[in-house]
PDB file of C-alpha atoms and ligand atoms in Angstrom:
ATOM      1  CA  UNK A   1     -14.361  20.172  -0.398  1.00  0.00           C
ATOM      2  CA  UNK A   2     -11.205  21.045  -1.631  1.00  0.00           C
ATOM      3  CA  UNK A   3      -8.224  21.193   1.071  1.00  0.00           C
ATOM      4  CA  UNK A   4      -4.985  23.791  -0.059  1.00  0.00           C
ATOM      5  CA  UNK A   5      -1.924  21.583   1.296  1.00  0.00           C
ATOM      6  CA  UNK A   6      -0.972  22.190   3.768  1.00  0.00           C
ATOM      7  CA  UNK A   7      -4.295  22.435   5.459  1.00  0.00           C
ATOM      8  CA  UNK A   8      -3.867  25.842   7.608  1.00  0.00           C
ATOM      9  CA  UNK A   9      -6.549  24.052   9.781  1.00  0.00           C
ATOM     10  CA  UNK A  10      -4.279  21.379  10.376  1.00  0.00           C
ATOM     11  CA  UNK A  11      -0.680  22.163   9.710  1.00  0.00           C
ATOM     12  CA  UNK A  12       0.582  22.052  13.588  1.00  0.00           C
ATOM     13  CA  UNK A  13      -0.302  18.346  13.490  1.00  0.00           C
ATOM     14  CA  UNK A  14       2.705  16.435  12.076  1.00  0.00           C
ATOM     15  CA  UNK A  15       0.135  13.311  10.991  1.00  0.00           C
ATOM     16  CA  UNK A  16      -1.395  16.041   9.073  1.00  0.00           C
ATOM     17  CA  UNK A  17       1.614  17.786   7.774  1.00  0.00           C
ATOM     18  CA  UNK A  18       3.179  14.338   6.314  1.00  0.00           C
ATOM     19  CA  UNK A  19      -0.284  13.552   4.929  1.00  0.00           C
ATOM     20  CA  UNK A  20      -0.500  17.027   3.156  1.00  0.00           C
ATOM     21  CA  UNK A  21       3.459  16.514   2.147  1.00  0.00           C
ATOM     22  CA  UNK A  22       2.809  13.245   0.193  1.00  0.00           C
ATOM     23  CA  UNK A  23       0.038  14.721  -1.652  1.00  0.00           C
ATOM     24  CA  UNK A  24       1.633  17.337  -2.774  1.00  0.00           C
ATOM     25  CA  UNK A  25       4.842  15.460  -3.387  1.00  0.00           C
ATOM     26  CA  UNK A  26       3.017  12.804  -5.521  1.00  0.00           C
ATOM     27  CA  UNK A  27       1.927  15.050  -8.043  1.00  0.00           C
ATOM     28  CA  UNK A  28       5.303  16.091  -8.749  1.00  0.00           C
ATOM     29  CA  UNK A  29       6.381  12.199  -8.564  1.00  0.00           C
ATOM     30  CA  UNK A  30       4.028  11.791 -11.286  1.00  0.00           C
ATOM     31  CA  UNK A  31       5.100  14.519 -13.249  1.00  0.00           C
ATOM     32  CA  UNK A  32       8.912  13.216 -12.856  1.00  0.00           C
ATOM     33  CA  UNK A  33       8.179   9.719 -14.148  1.00  0.00           C
ATOM     34  CA  UNK A  34       8.633  11.102 -17.609  1.00  0.00           C
ATOM     35  CA  UNK A  35      12.428  10.311 -18.571  1.00  0.00           C
ATOM     36  CA  UNK A  36      12.881   8.430 -15.210  1.00  0.00           C
ATOM     37  CA  UNK A  37      11.598   5.059 -16.794  1.00  0.00           C
ATOM     38  CA  UNK A  38      15.016   2.938 -17.308  1.00  0.00           C
ATOM     39  CA  UNK A  39      16.813   0.627 -15.032  1.00  0.00           C
ATOM     40  CA  UNK A  40      18.765   2.461 -12.347  1.00  0.00           C
ATOM     41  CA  UNK A  41      21.445  -0.435 -12.515  1.00  0.00           C
ATOM     42  CA  UNK A  42      20.979  -1.412  -8.765  1.00  0.00           C
ATOM     43  CA  UNK A  43      18.596  -3.620  -6.409  1.00  0.00           C
ATOM     44  CA  UNK A  44      16.468  -2.624  -3.744  1.00  0.00           C
ATOM     45  CA  UNK A  45      17.165  -4.466  -0.427  1.00  0.00           C
ATOM     46  CA  UNK A  46      14.501  -7.093  -1.435  1.00  0.00           C
ATOM     47  CA  UNK A  47      16.442  -7.925  -4.271  1.00  0.00           C
ATOM     48  CA  UNK A  48      14.683  -6.103  -7.077  1.00  0.00           C
ATOM     49  CA  UNK A  49      15.980  -4.178  -9.676  1.00  0.00           C
ATOM     50  CA  UNK A  50      14.911  -0.642  -9.233  1.00  0.00           C
ATOM     51  CA  UNK A  51      14.009   2.003 -11.965  1.00  0.00           C
ATOM     52  CA  UNK A  52      15.385   5.559 -11.757  1.00  0.00           C
ATOM     53  CA  UNK A  53      11.850   6.765 -10.673  1.00  0.00           C
ATOM     54  CA  UNK A  54      11.957   4.469  -7.445  1.00  0.00           C
ATOM     55  CA  UNK A  55      15.314   5.847  -6.406  1.00  0.00           C
ATOM     56  CA  UNK A  56      14.149   9.600  -7.719  1.00  0.00           C
ATOM     57  CA  UNK A  57      10.820   9.631  -5.549  1.00  0.00           C
ATOM     58  CA  UNK A  58      12.537   7.777  -2.683  1.00  0.00           C
ATOM     59  CA  UNK A  59      15.023  10.931  -2.435  1.00  0.00           C
ATOM     60  CA  UNK A  60      12.573  13.470  -2.797  1.00  0.00           C
ATOM     61  CA  UNK A  61      10.447  12.004  -0.199  1.00  0.00           C
ATOM     62  CA  UNK A  62      13.080  11.281   2.355  1.00  0.00           C
ATOM     63  CA  UNK A  63      14.417  15.064   2.102  1.00  0.00           C
ATOM     64  CA  UNK A  64      10.435  16.560   2.326  1.00  0.00           C
ATOM     65  CA  UNK A  65       9.540  14.019   5.077  1.00  0.00           C
ATOM     66  CA  UNK A  66      12.478  13.752   7.138  1.00  0.00           C
ATOM     67  CA  UNK A  67      12.374  17.664   7.579  1.00  0.00           C
ATOM     68  CA  UNK A  68       9.040  18.005   8.996  1.00  0.00           C
ATOM     69  CA  UNK A  69       8.881  18.805  13.138  1.00  0.00           C
ATOM     70  CA  UNK A  70       7.475  15.696  14.847  1.00  0.00           C
ATOM     71  CA  UNK A  71       9.120  12.889  12.265  1.00  0.00           C
ATOM     72  CA  UNK A  72      11.732  10.718  14.214  1.00  0.00           C
ATOM     73  CA  UNK A  73      12.353   8.173  11.188  1.00  0.00           C
ATOM     74  CA  UNK A  74      11.952   7.646   7.845  1.00  0.00           C
ATOM     75  CA  UNK A  75      12.371   4.117   6.454  1.00  0.00           C
ATOM     76  CA  UNK A  76      11.689   3.331   2.630  1.00  0.00           C
ATOM     77  CA  UNK A  77      11.218  -0.133   0.466  1.00  0.00           C
ATOM     78  CA  UNK A  78      14.153   1.423  -1.525  1.00  0.00           C
ATOM     79  CA  UNK A  79      16.891   1.855   0.965  1.00  0.00           C
ATOM     80  CA  UNK A  80      18.249  -0.476   3.247  1.00  0.00           C
ATOM     81  CA  UNK A  81      18.781   1.937   6.531  1.00  0.00           C
ATOM     82  CA  UNK A  82      16.144   3.640   8.345  1.00  0.00           C
ATOM     83  CA  UNK A  83      16.815   7.596   8.666  1.00  0.00           C
ATOM     84  CA  UNK A  84      16.638   8.751  12.036  1.00  0.00           C
ATOM     85  CA  UNK A  85      15.626  12.367  12.754  1.00  0.00           C
ATOM     86  CA  UNK A  86      16.353  14.664  15.577  1.00  0.00           C
ATOM     87  CA  UNK A  87      12.053  14.887  16.329  1.00  0.00           C
ATOM     88  CA  UNK A  88      10.737  12.031  18.432  1.00  0.00           C
ATOM     89  CA  UNK A  89       6.718  10.992  17.643  1.00  0.00           C
ATOM     90  CA  UNK A  90       6.010   9.926  14.091  1.00  0.00           C
ATOM     91  CA  UNK A  91       7.916   7.214  11.957  1.00  0.00           C
ATOM     92  CA  UNK A  92       7.132   7.126   8.384  1.00  0.00           C
ATOM     93  CA  UNK A  93       7.293   4.310   6.141  1.00  0.00           C
ATOM     94  CA  UNK A  94       6.747   4.740   2.743  1.00  0.00           C
ATOM     95  CA  UNK A  95       7.101   2.836  -1.122  1.00  0.00           C
ATOM     96  CA  UNK A  96       7.903   5.704  -3.128  1.00  0.00           C
ATOM     97  CA  UNK A  97       6.471   3.835  -6.125  1.00  0.00           C
ATOM     98  CA  UNK A  98       4.327   0.518  -5.671  1.00  0.00           C
ATOM     99  CA  UNK A  99       4.346  -1.614  -8.694  1.00  0.00           C
ATOM    100  CA  UNK A 100       7.265   0.718 -10.568  1.00  0.00           C
ATOM    101  CA  UNK A 101       7.615  -2.763 -12.731  1.00  0.00           C
ATOM    102  CA  UNK A 102       4.356  -1.196 -14.686  1.00  0.00           C
ATOM    103  CA  UNK A 103       6.521   1.842 -15.688  1.00  0.00           C
ATOM    104  CA  UNK A 104       7.826   0.208 -18.721  1.00  0.00           C
ATOM    105  CA  UNK A 105       4.685  -0.922 -20.022  1.00  0.00           C
ATOM    106  CA  UNK A 106       2.582   2.604 -18.802  1.00  0.00           C
ATOM    107  CA  UNK A 107       0.230   1.095 -16.606  1.00  0.00           C
ATOM    108  CA  UNK A 108      -1.009   1.938 -13.040  1.00  0.00           C
ATOM    109  CA  UNK A 109       1.387   2.532 -10.053  1.00  0.00           C
ATOM    110  CA  UNK A 110       0.927   3.987  -6.644  1.00  0.00           C
ATOM    111  CA  UNK A 111       2.687   5.428  -3.248  1.00  0.00           C
ATOM    112  CA  UNK A 112       1.951   3.772  -0.124  1.00  0.00           C
ATOM    113  CA  UNK A 113       2.558   5.275   3.167  1.00  0.00           C
ATOM    114  CA  UNK A 114       2.150   4.204   7.015  1.00  0.00           C
ATOM    115  CA  UNK A 115       2.255   6.656   9.818  1.00  0.00           C
ATOM    116  CA  UNK A 116       3.703   4.947  13.347  1.00  0.00           C
ATOM    117  CA  UNK A 117       3.642   5.822  16.732  1.00  0.00           C
ATOM    118  CA  UNK A 118       6.506   3.220  17.347  1.00  0.00           C
ATOM    119  CA  UNK A 119      10.084   2.743  16.090  1.00  0.00           C
ATOM    120  CA  UNK A 120      10.253   0.998  13.047  1.00  0.00           C
ATOM    121  CA  UNK A 121      10.105  -1.840  12.098  1.00  0.00           C
ATOM    122  CA  UNK A 122       6.552  -1.519  14.176  1.00  0.00           C
ATOM    123  CA  UNK A 123       3.384  -3.481  14.494  1.00  0.00           C
ATOM    124  CA  UNK A 124       0.577  -2.215  12.482  1.00  0.00           C
ATOM    125  CA  UNK A 125      -1.094  -1.815  15.614  1.00  0.00           C
ATOM    126  CA  UNK A 126       1.079   1.093  15.980  1.00  0.00           C
ATOM    127  CA  UNK A 127      -0.169   2.846  12.825  1.00  0.00           C
ATOM    128  CA  UNK A 128      -2.210   6.500  13.657  1.00  0.00           C
ATOM    129  CA  UNK A 129      -2.629   6.640   9.959  1.00  0.00           C
ATOM    130  CA  UNK A 130      -1.806   5.237   6.701  1.00  0.00           C
ATOM    131  CA  UNK A 131      -2.837   5.618   2.684  1.00  0.00           C
ATOM    132  CA  UNK A 132      -1.887   5.428  -0.886  1.00  0.00           C
ATOM    133  CA  UNK A 133      -1.851   7.392  -3.938  1.00  0.00           C
ATOM    134  CA  UNK A 134      -2.729   5.875  -6.814  1.00  0.00           C
ATOM    135  CA  UNK A 135      -1.462   7.133 -10.131  1.00  0.00           C
ATOM    136  CA  UNK A 136      -4.358   6.501 -12.576  1.00  0.00           C
ATOM    137  CA  UNK A 137      -6.027   8.338 -15.401  1.00  0.00           C
ATOM    138  CA  UNK A 138      -6.606  10.597 -12.496  1.00  0.00           C
ATOM    139  CA  UNK A 139      -4.020  10.820  -9.442  1.00  0.00           C
ATOM    140  CA  UNK A 140      -6.412   9.755  -6.186  1.00  0.00           C
ATOM    141  CA  UNK A 141      -5.547   9.542  -2.498  1.00  0.00           C
ATOM    142  CA  UNK A 142      -7.182   7.060  -0.232  1.00  0.00           C
ATOM    143  CA  UNK A 143      -6.545   8.183   3.373  1.00  0.00           C
ATOM    144  CA  UNK A 144      -7.375   6.280   6.730  1.00  0.00           C
ATOM    145  CA  UNK A 145      -7.051   7.944   9.934  1.00  0.00           C
ATOM    146  CA  UNK A 146      -9.346   7.314  13.068  1.00  0.00           C
ATOM    147  CA  UNK A 147     -11.467   4.269  11.885  1.00  0.00           C
ATOM    148  CA  UNK A 148     -12.229   6.562   8.623  1.00  0.00           C
ATOM    149  CA  UNK A 149     -11.224   6.453   5.226  1.00  0.00           C
ATOM    150  CA  UNK A 150     -11.456   9.345   2.907  1.00  0.00           C
ATOM    151  CA  UNK A 151     -10.626   9.541  -1.318  1.00  0.00           C
ATOM    152  CA  UNK A 152      -9.420  12.629  -2.802  1.00  0.00           C
ATOM    153  CA  UNK A 153      -8.368  13.620  -6.578  1.00  0.00           C
ATOM    154  CA  UNK A 154      -5.095  15.374  -6.263  1.00  0.00           C
ATOM    155  CA  UNK A 155      -4.045  18.484  -8.137  1.00  0.00           C
ATOM    156  CA  UNK A 156      -1.382  20.669  -7.842  1.00  0.00           C
ATOM    157  CA  UNK A 157      -1.091  21.802  -4.246  1.00  0.00           C
ATOM    158  CA  UNK A 158      -4.869  20.793  -3.719  1.00  0.00           C
ATOM    159  CA  UNK A 159      -6.734  17.591  -2.402  1.00  0.00           C
ATOM    160  CA  UNK A 160     -10.500  17.348  -3.354  1.00  0.00           C
ATOM    161  CA  UNK A 161     -12.693  15.161  -1.189  1.00  0.00           C
ATOM    162  CA  UNK A 162     -14.737  12.710  -3.607  1.00  0.00           C
ATOM    163  CA  UNK A 163     -15.806  10.793  -0.882  1.00  0.00           C
ATOM    164  CA  UNK A 164     -15.706  10.476   2.719  1.00  0.00           C
ATOM    165  CA  UNK A 165     -16.619   7.470   5.349  1.00  0.00           C
ATOM    166  CA  UNK A 166     -15.221   5.239   2.174  1.00  0.00           C
ATOM    167  CA  UNK A 167     -16.553   1.519   2.998  1.00  0.00           C
ATOM    168  CA  UNK A 168     -16.183  -1.786   0.766  1.00  0.00           C
ATOM    169  CA  UNK A 169     -19.388  -2.509  -0.813  1.00  0.00           C
ATOM    170  CA  UNK A 170     -21.116  -5.296   0.713  1.00  0.00           C
ATOM    171  CA  UNK A 171     -21.731  -7.614  -2.434  1.00  0.00           C
ATOM    172  CA  UNK A 172     -17.961  -8.498  -3.691  1.00  0.00           C
ATOM    173  CA  UNK A 173     -17.291  -8.004  -6.971  1.00  0.00           C
ATOM    174  CA  UNK A 174     -13.214  -8.322  -8.221  1.00  0.00           C
ATOM    175  CA  UNK A 175     -10.760 -10.356  -7.190  1.00  0.00           C
ATOM    176  CA  UNK A 176      -6.593 -10.370  -8.116  1.00  0.00           C
ATOM    177  CA  UNK A 177      -4.147 -13.029  -7.030  1.00  0.00           C
ATOM    178  CA  UNK A 178      -0.271 -12.678  -7.249  1.00  0.00           C
ATOM    179  CA  UNK A 179       2.493 -15.115  -7.552  1.00  0.00           C
ATOM    180  CA  UNK A 180       3.015 -17.800 -10.420  1.00  0.00           C
ATOM    181  CA  UNK A 181       0.141 -20.130  -9.862  1.00  0.00           C
ATOM    182  CA  UNK A 182       2.187 -23.461 -10.104  1.00  0.00           C
ATOM    183  CA  UNK A 183       3.898 -22.084  -6.697  1.00  0.00           C
ATOM    184  CA  UNK A 184       0.384 -21.487  -4.932  1.00  0.00           C
ATOM    185  CA  UNK A 185      -0.183 -23.796  -2.162  1.00  0.00           C
ATOM    186  CA  UNK A 186      -2.981 -26.646  -2.825  1.00  0.00           C
ATOM    187  CA  UNK A 187      -5.461 -24.954  -0.233  1.00  0.00           C
ATOM    188  CA  UNK A 188      -5.029 -21.630  -1.824  1.00  0.00           C
ATOM    189  CA  UNK A 189      -5.676 -23.000  -5.614  1.00  0.00           C
ATOM    190  CA  UNK A 190      -8.816 -24.380  -4.013  1.00  0.00           C
ATOM    191  CA  UNK A 191      -9.882 -21.366  -2.688  1.00  0.00           C
ATOM    192  CA  UNK A 192      -9.554 -19.321  -5.946  1.00  0.00           C
ATOM    193  CA  UNK A 193     -11.329 -22.127  -7.596  1.00  0.00           C
ATOM    194  CA  UNK A 194     -14.135 -21.195  -5.362  1.00  0.00           C
ATOM    195  CA  UNK A 195     -14.056 -17.518  -5.597  1.00  0.00           C
ATOM    196  CA  UNK A 196     -13.833 -17.740  -9.328  1.00  0.00           C
ATOM    197  CA  UNK A 197     -16.624 -20.102 -10.048  1.00  0.00           C
ATOM    198  CA  UNK A 198     -19.234 -17.816  -8.298  1.00  0.00           C
ATOM    199  CA  UNK A 199     -20.592 -15.787 -11.223  1.00  0.00           C
ATOM    200  CA  UNK A 200     -20.979 -12.810  -9.437  1.00  0.00           C
ATOM    201  CA  UNK A 201     -16.919 -12.261  -9.473  1.00  0.00           C
ATOM    202  CA  UNK A 202     -14.790 -11.226 -11.881  1.00  0.00           C
ATOM    203  CA  UNK A 203     -11.018 -11.194 -12.331  1.00  0.00           C
ATOM    204  CA  UNK A 204      -8.948  -7.930 -12.075  1.00  0.00           C
ATOM    205  CA  UNK A 205      -5.203  -8.181 -11.595  1.00  0.00           C
ATOM    206  CA  UNK A 206      -2.651  -5.226 -12.923  1.00  0.00           C
ATOM    207  CA  UNK A 207       0.689  -6.273 -11.412  1.00  0.00           C
ATOM    208  CA  UNK A 208       0.442  -3.124  -9.219  1.00  0.00           C
ATOM    209  CA  UNK A 209      -0.690  -3.633  -5.604  1.00  0.00           C
ATOM    210  CA  UNK A 210      -2.174  -0.351  -5.244  1.00  0.00           C
ATOM    211  CA  UNK A 211      -4.187  -0.494  -8.432  1.00  0.00           C
ATOM    212  CA  UNK A 212      -5.703  -3.964  -7.190  1.00  0.00           C
ATOM    213  CA  UNK A 213      -6.303  -2.960  -3.903  1.00  0.00           C
ATOM    214  CA  UNK A 214      -8.274   0.265  -4.739  1.00  0.00           C
ATOM    215  CA  UNK A 215     -10.184  -1.925  -7.372  1.00  0.00           C
ATOM    216  CA  UNK A 216     -11.281  -3.910  -4.155  1.00  0.00           C
ATOM    217  CA  UNK A 217     -11.958  -0.456  -2.256  1.00  0.00           C
ATOM    218  CA  UNK A 218     -14.109   0.342  -4.869  1.00  0.00           C
ATOM    219  CA  UNK A 219     -16.071  -2.609  -6.047  1.00  0.00           C
ATOM    220  CA  UNK A 220     -15.510  -5.105  -3.041  1.00  0.00           C
ATOM    221  CA  UNK A 221     -13.643  -8.485  -3.565  1.00  0.00           C
ATOM    222  CA  UNK A 222     -10.242  -9.812  -2.360  1.00  0.00           C
ATOM    223  CA  UNK A 223      -6.909  -9.116  -3.275  1.00  0.00           C
ATOM    224  CA  UNK A 224      -3.592 -11.390  -2.009  1.00  0.00           C
ATOM    225  CA  UNK A 225      -0.497 -11.853  -2.689  1.00  0.00           C
ATOM    226  CA  UNK A 226      -0.206 -15.311  -0.850  1.00  0.00           C
ATOM    227  CA  UNK A 227       2.566 -17.436   0.094  1.00  0.00           C
ATOM    228  CA  UNK A 228       4.203 -19.240  -2.337  1.00  0.00           C
ATOM    229  CA  UNK A 229       6.267 -22.878  -2.426  1.00  0.00           C
ATOM    230  CA  UNK A 230       9.347 -20.818  -3.490  1.00  0.00           C
ATOM    231  CA  UNK A 231       8.581 -17.759  -1.159  1.00  0.00           C
ATOM    232  CA  UNK A 232       6.674 -18.760   2.262  1.00  0.00           C
ATOM    233  CA  UNK A 233       6.716 -15.071   3.031  1.00  0.00           C
ATOM    234  CA  UNK A 234       4.963 -14.025  -0.448  1.00  0.00           C
ATOM    235  CA  UNK A 235       6.609 -11.065  -1.891  1.00  0.00           C
ATOM    236  CA  UNK A 236       4.967  -7.952  -0.391  1.00  0.00           C
ATOM    237  CA  UNK A 237       6.782  -6.189   2.630  1.00  0.00           C
ATOM    238  CA  UNK A 238       4.748  -5.906   5.683  1.00  0.00           C
ATOM    239  CA  UNK A 239       5.925  -2.386   6.946  1.00  0.00           C
ATOM    240  CA  UNK A 240       5.852  -0.261   3.659  1.00  0.00           C
ATOM    241  CA  UNK A 241       2.785  -2.500   1.806  1.00  0.00           C
ATOM    242  CA  UNK A 242       1.206  -5.035   4.250  1.00  0.00           C
ATOM    243  CA  UNK A 243       0.633  -2.850   7.476  1.00  0.00           C
ATOM    244  CA  UNK A 244      -1.002   0.220   5.556  1.00  0.00           C
ATOM    245  CA  UNK A 245      -2.830  -1.337   3.015  1.00  0.00           C
ATOM    246  CA  UNK A 246      -4.399  -3.579   5.892  1.00  0.00           C
ATOM    247  CA  UNK A 247      -5.084  -0.445   8.030  1.00  0.00           C
ATOM    248  CA  UNK A 248      -7.263   1.196   4.972  1.00  0.00           C
ATOM    249  CA  UNK A 249      -9.110  -2.052   4.286  1.00  0.00           C
ATOM    250  CA  UNK A 250     -10.038  -2.529   7.822  1.00  0.00           C
ATOM    251  CA  UNK A 251     -10.674   0.762   8.048  1.00  0.00           C
ATOM    252  CA  UNK A 252     -13.041   0.775   5.406  1.00  0.00           C
ATOM    253  CA  UNK A 253     -15.075  -2.474   6.972  1.00  0.00           C
ATOM    254  CA  UNK A 254     -12.986  -5.063   5.509  1.00  0.00           C
ATOM    255  CA  UNK A 255     -10.375  -7.349   6.950  1.00  0.00           C
ATOM    256  CA  UNK A 256      -6.831  -8.514   6.512  1.00  0.00           C
ATOM    257  CA  UNK A 257      -4.934 -11.655   7.172  1.00  0.00           C
ATOM    258  CA  UNK A 258      -1.604 -13.330   6.616  1.00  0.00           C
ATOM    259  CA  UNK A 259      -3.553 -16.506   6.316  1.00  0.00           C
ATOM    260  CA  UNK A 260      -4.058 -16.853  10.147  1.00  0.00           C
ATOM    261  CA  UNK A 261      -4.224 -13.624  11.518  1.00  0.00           C
ATOM    262  CA  UNK A 262      -4.988  -9.893  10.993  1.00  0.00           C
ATOM    263  CA  UNK A 263      -1.753  -8.394   9.249  1.00  0.00           C
ATOM    264  CA  UNK A 264      -2.004  -5.691  11.906  1.00  0.00           C
ATOM    265  CA  UNK A 265      -1.484  -8.266  14.872  1.00  0.00           C
ATOM    266  CA  UNK A 266       1.751  -9.233  13.433  1.00  0.00           C
ATOM    267  CA  UNK A 267       4.809  -8.301  15.646  1.00  0.00           C
ATOM    268  CA  UNK A 268       7.715  -7.569  12.809  1.00  0.00           C
ATOM    269  CA  UNK A 269      11.175  -8.675  13.019  1.00  0.00           C
ATOM    270  CA  UNK A 270      13.082  -6.944  10.482  1.00  0.00           C
ATOM    271  CA  UNK A 271      12.195  -3.593   8.795  1.00  0.00           C
ATOM    272  CA  UNK A 272      12.332  -5.327   5.328  1.00  0.00           C
ATOM    273  CA  UNK A 273      10.377  -8.452   5.919  1.00  0.00           C
ATOM    274  CA  UNK A 274       7.898  -9.984   3.893  1.00  0.00           C
ATOM    275  CA  UNK A 275       4.564 -11.133   4.364  1.00  0.00           C
ATOM    276  CA  UNK A 276       1.635 -13.032   3.117  1.00  0.00           C
ATOM    277  CA  UNK A 277      -1.240 -10.507   2.121  1.00  0.00           C
ATOM    278  CA  UNK A 278      -4.909 -11.031   1.661  1.00  0.00           C
ATOM    279  CA  UNK A 279      -7.362  -7.961   2.135  1.00  0.00           C
ATOM    280  CA  UNK A 280     -10.809  -7.525   1.094  1.00  0.00           C
ATOM    281  CA  UNK A 281     -14.651  -8.042   2.406  1.00  0.00           C
ATOM    282  CA  UNK A 282     -14.931 -10.033   5.878  1.00  0.00           C
ATOM    283  CA  UNK A 283     -16.520 -13.124   4.640  1.00  0.00           C
ATOM    284  CA  UNK A 284     -13.856 -13.875   1.978  1.00  0.00           C
ATOM    285  CA  UNK A 285     -11.147 -13.536   4.284  1.00  0.00           C
ATOM    286  CA  UNK A 286     -12.910 -15.597   6.955  1.00  0.00           C
ATOM    287  CA  UNK A 287     -13.463 -18.413   4.003  1.00  0.00           C
ATOM    288  CA  UNK A 288      -9.634 -17.815   3.077  1.00  0.00           C
ATOM    289  CA  UNK A 289      -8.555 -18.593   6.547  1.00  0.00           C
ATOM    290  CA  UNK A 290     -10.704 -21.862   6.859  1.00  0.00           C
ATOM    291  CA  UNK A 291      -9.326 -22.779   3.672  1.00  0.00           C
ATOM    292  CA  UNK A 292      -5.846 -22.381   4.592  1.00  0.00           C
ATOM    293  CA  UNK A 293      -6.025 -23.662   8.395  1.00  0.00           C
TER     294      UNK A 293
HETATM  295  O1  LIG B   1       5.800  -4.128  -4.648  1.00  0.00           O
HETATM  296  C1  LIG B   1       5.617  -5.622  -5.413  1.00  0.00           C
HETATM  297  C2  LIG B   1       4.721  -5.165  -6.543  1.00  0.00           C
HETATM  298  O2  LIG B   1       5.071  -4.303  -7.718  1.00  0.00           O
HETATM  299  C3  LIG B   1       3.309  -5.033  -6.064  1.00  0.00           C
HETATM  300  O3  LIG B   1       2.787  -3.868  -6.280  1.00  0.00           O
HETATM  301  C4  LIG B   1       2.420  -6.016  -7.090  1.00  0.00           C
HETATM  302  O4  LIG B   1       1.300  -6.494  -6.223  1.00  0.00           O
HETATM  303  C5  LIG B   1       3.582  -7.096  -7.390  1.00  0.00           C
HETATM  304  O5  LIG B   1       4.620  -6.643  -7.419  1.00  0.00           O
HETATM  305  C6  LIG B   1       3.158  -7.482  -8.481  1.00  0.00           C
HETATM  306  O6  LIG B   1       4.230  -8.937  -8.552  1.00  0.00           O
HETATM  307  P1  LIG B   1       4.152  -9.915  -9.947  1.00  0.00           P
HETATM  308  O7  LIG B   1       5.020  -8.937 -10.988  1.00  0.00           O
HETATM  309  O8  LIG B   1       4.713 -11.154  -9.200  1.00  0.00           O
HETATM  310  O9  LIG B   1       2.631 -10.205 -10.664  1.00  0.00           O
END
């Protein structure tokens, strides 16, 4: 099925208008990466150097999403302040270009979004929909709502469904773990050894969470950016990365964890807070939680 965005069947629903707007904008974001690969000489609120494309994609999404009826707030990993809108209802949190350090080497990146029905910062339990766009050889979107995940291919103003009711394959195949190995805890290192020693598992790590998570969604397995000795909350941001990804993976029948509980159960304190993120097949996440207990 091909959907022209905005989908006329759903254009009264602000959630679907947000998703359609992100789908259309993503095609432009991809085209606009050319010529925007240099550092922007400024840092995001987490202290990471931004590239020009980070700043540009954030401004493009901010303009478009804040003008949608029913959007109450826009927050982004690339700006310190939340934009408040006149409307009430939905609060949108985005990572406009996840993995933008891959731009220099021309590797995979993504755009992540979460749509909450509570003011930000909000817990993952307040998500009504979430998803991500992957800028791979093909631009694709994985979108979760009402407990199901749909995968699309994006071209121009159209979304073509490639798979409905996406679920994680039962037999996990891939694993990818971020952070410097010397900074992992002994318990996490031990767990990784166990995963690696299974001859059915193979390593996939590309340095952009969306690329690595989409491998897990496609082949089954586990992705983690764990707590590190020098960064006990890991690297990834709860509102913009952790919650949306946890929502997609849990909707696809997998599990998420910060080491002890579902990512979606965490009560956030600040918008840019970080979270140790582990997502994947349920049995692998359960084993992880036992290993870290
Ligand atoms: O947003 C942060 C990010 O770019 C993720 O997409 C990715 O998983 C991670 O950082 C990569 O970090 P590192 O460079 O430490 O492997």
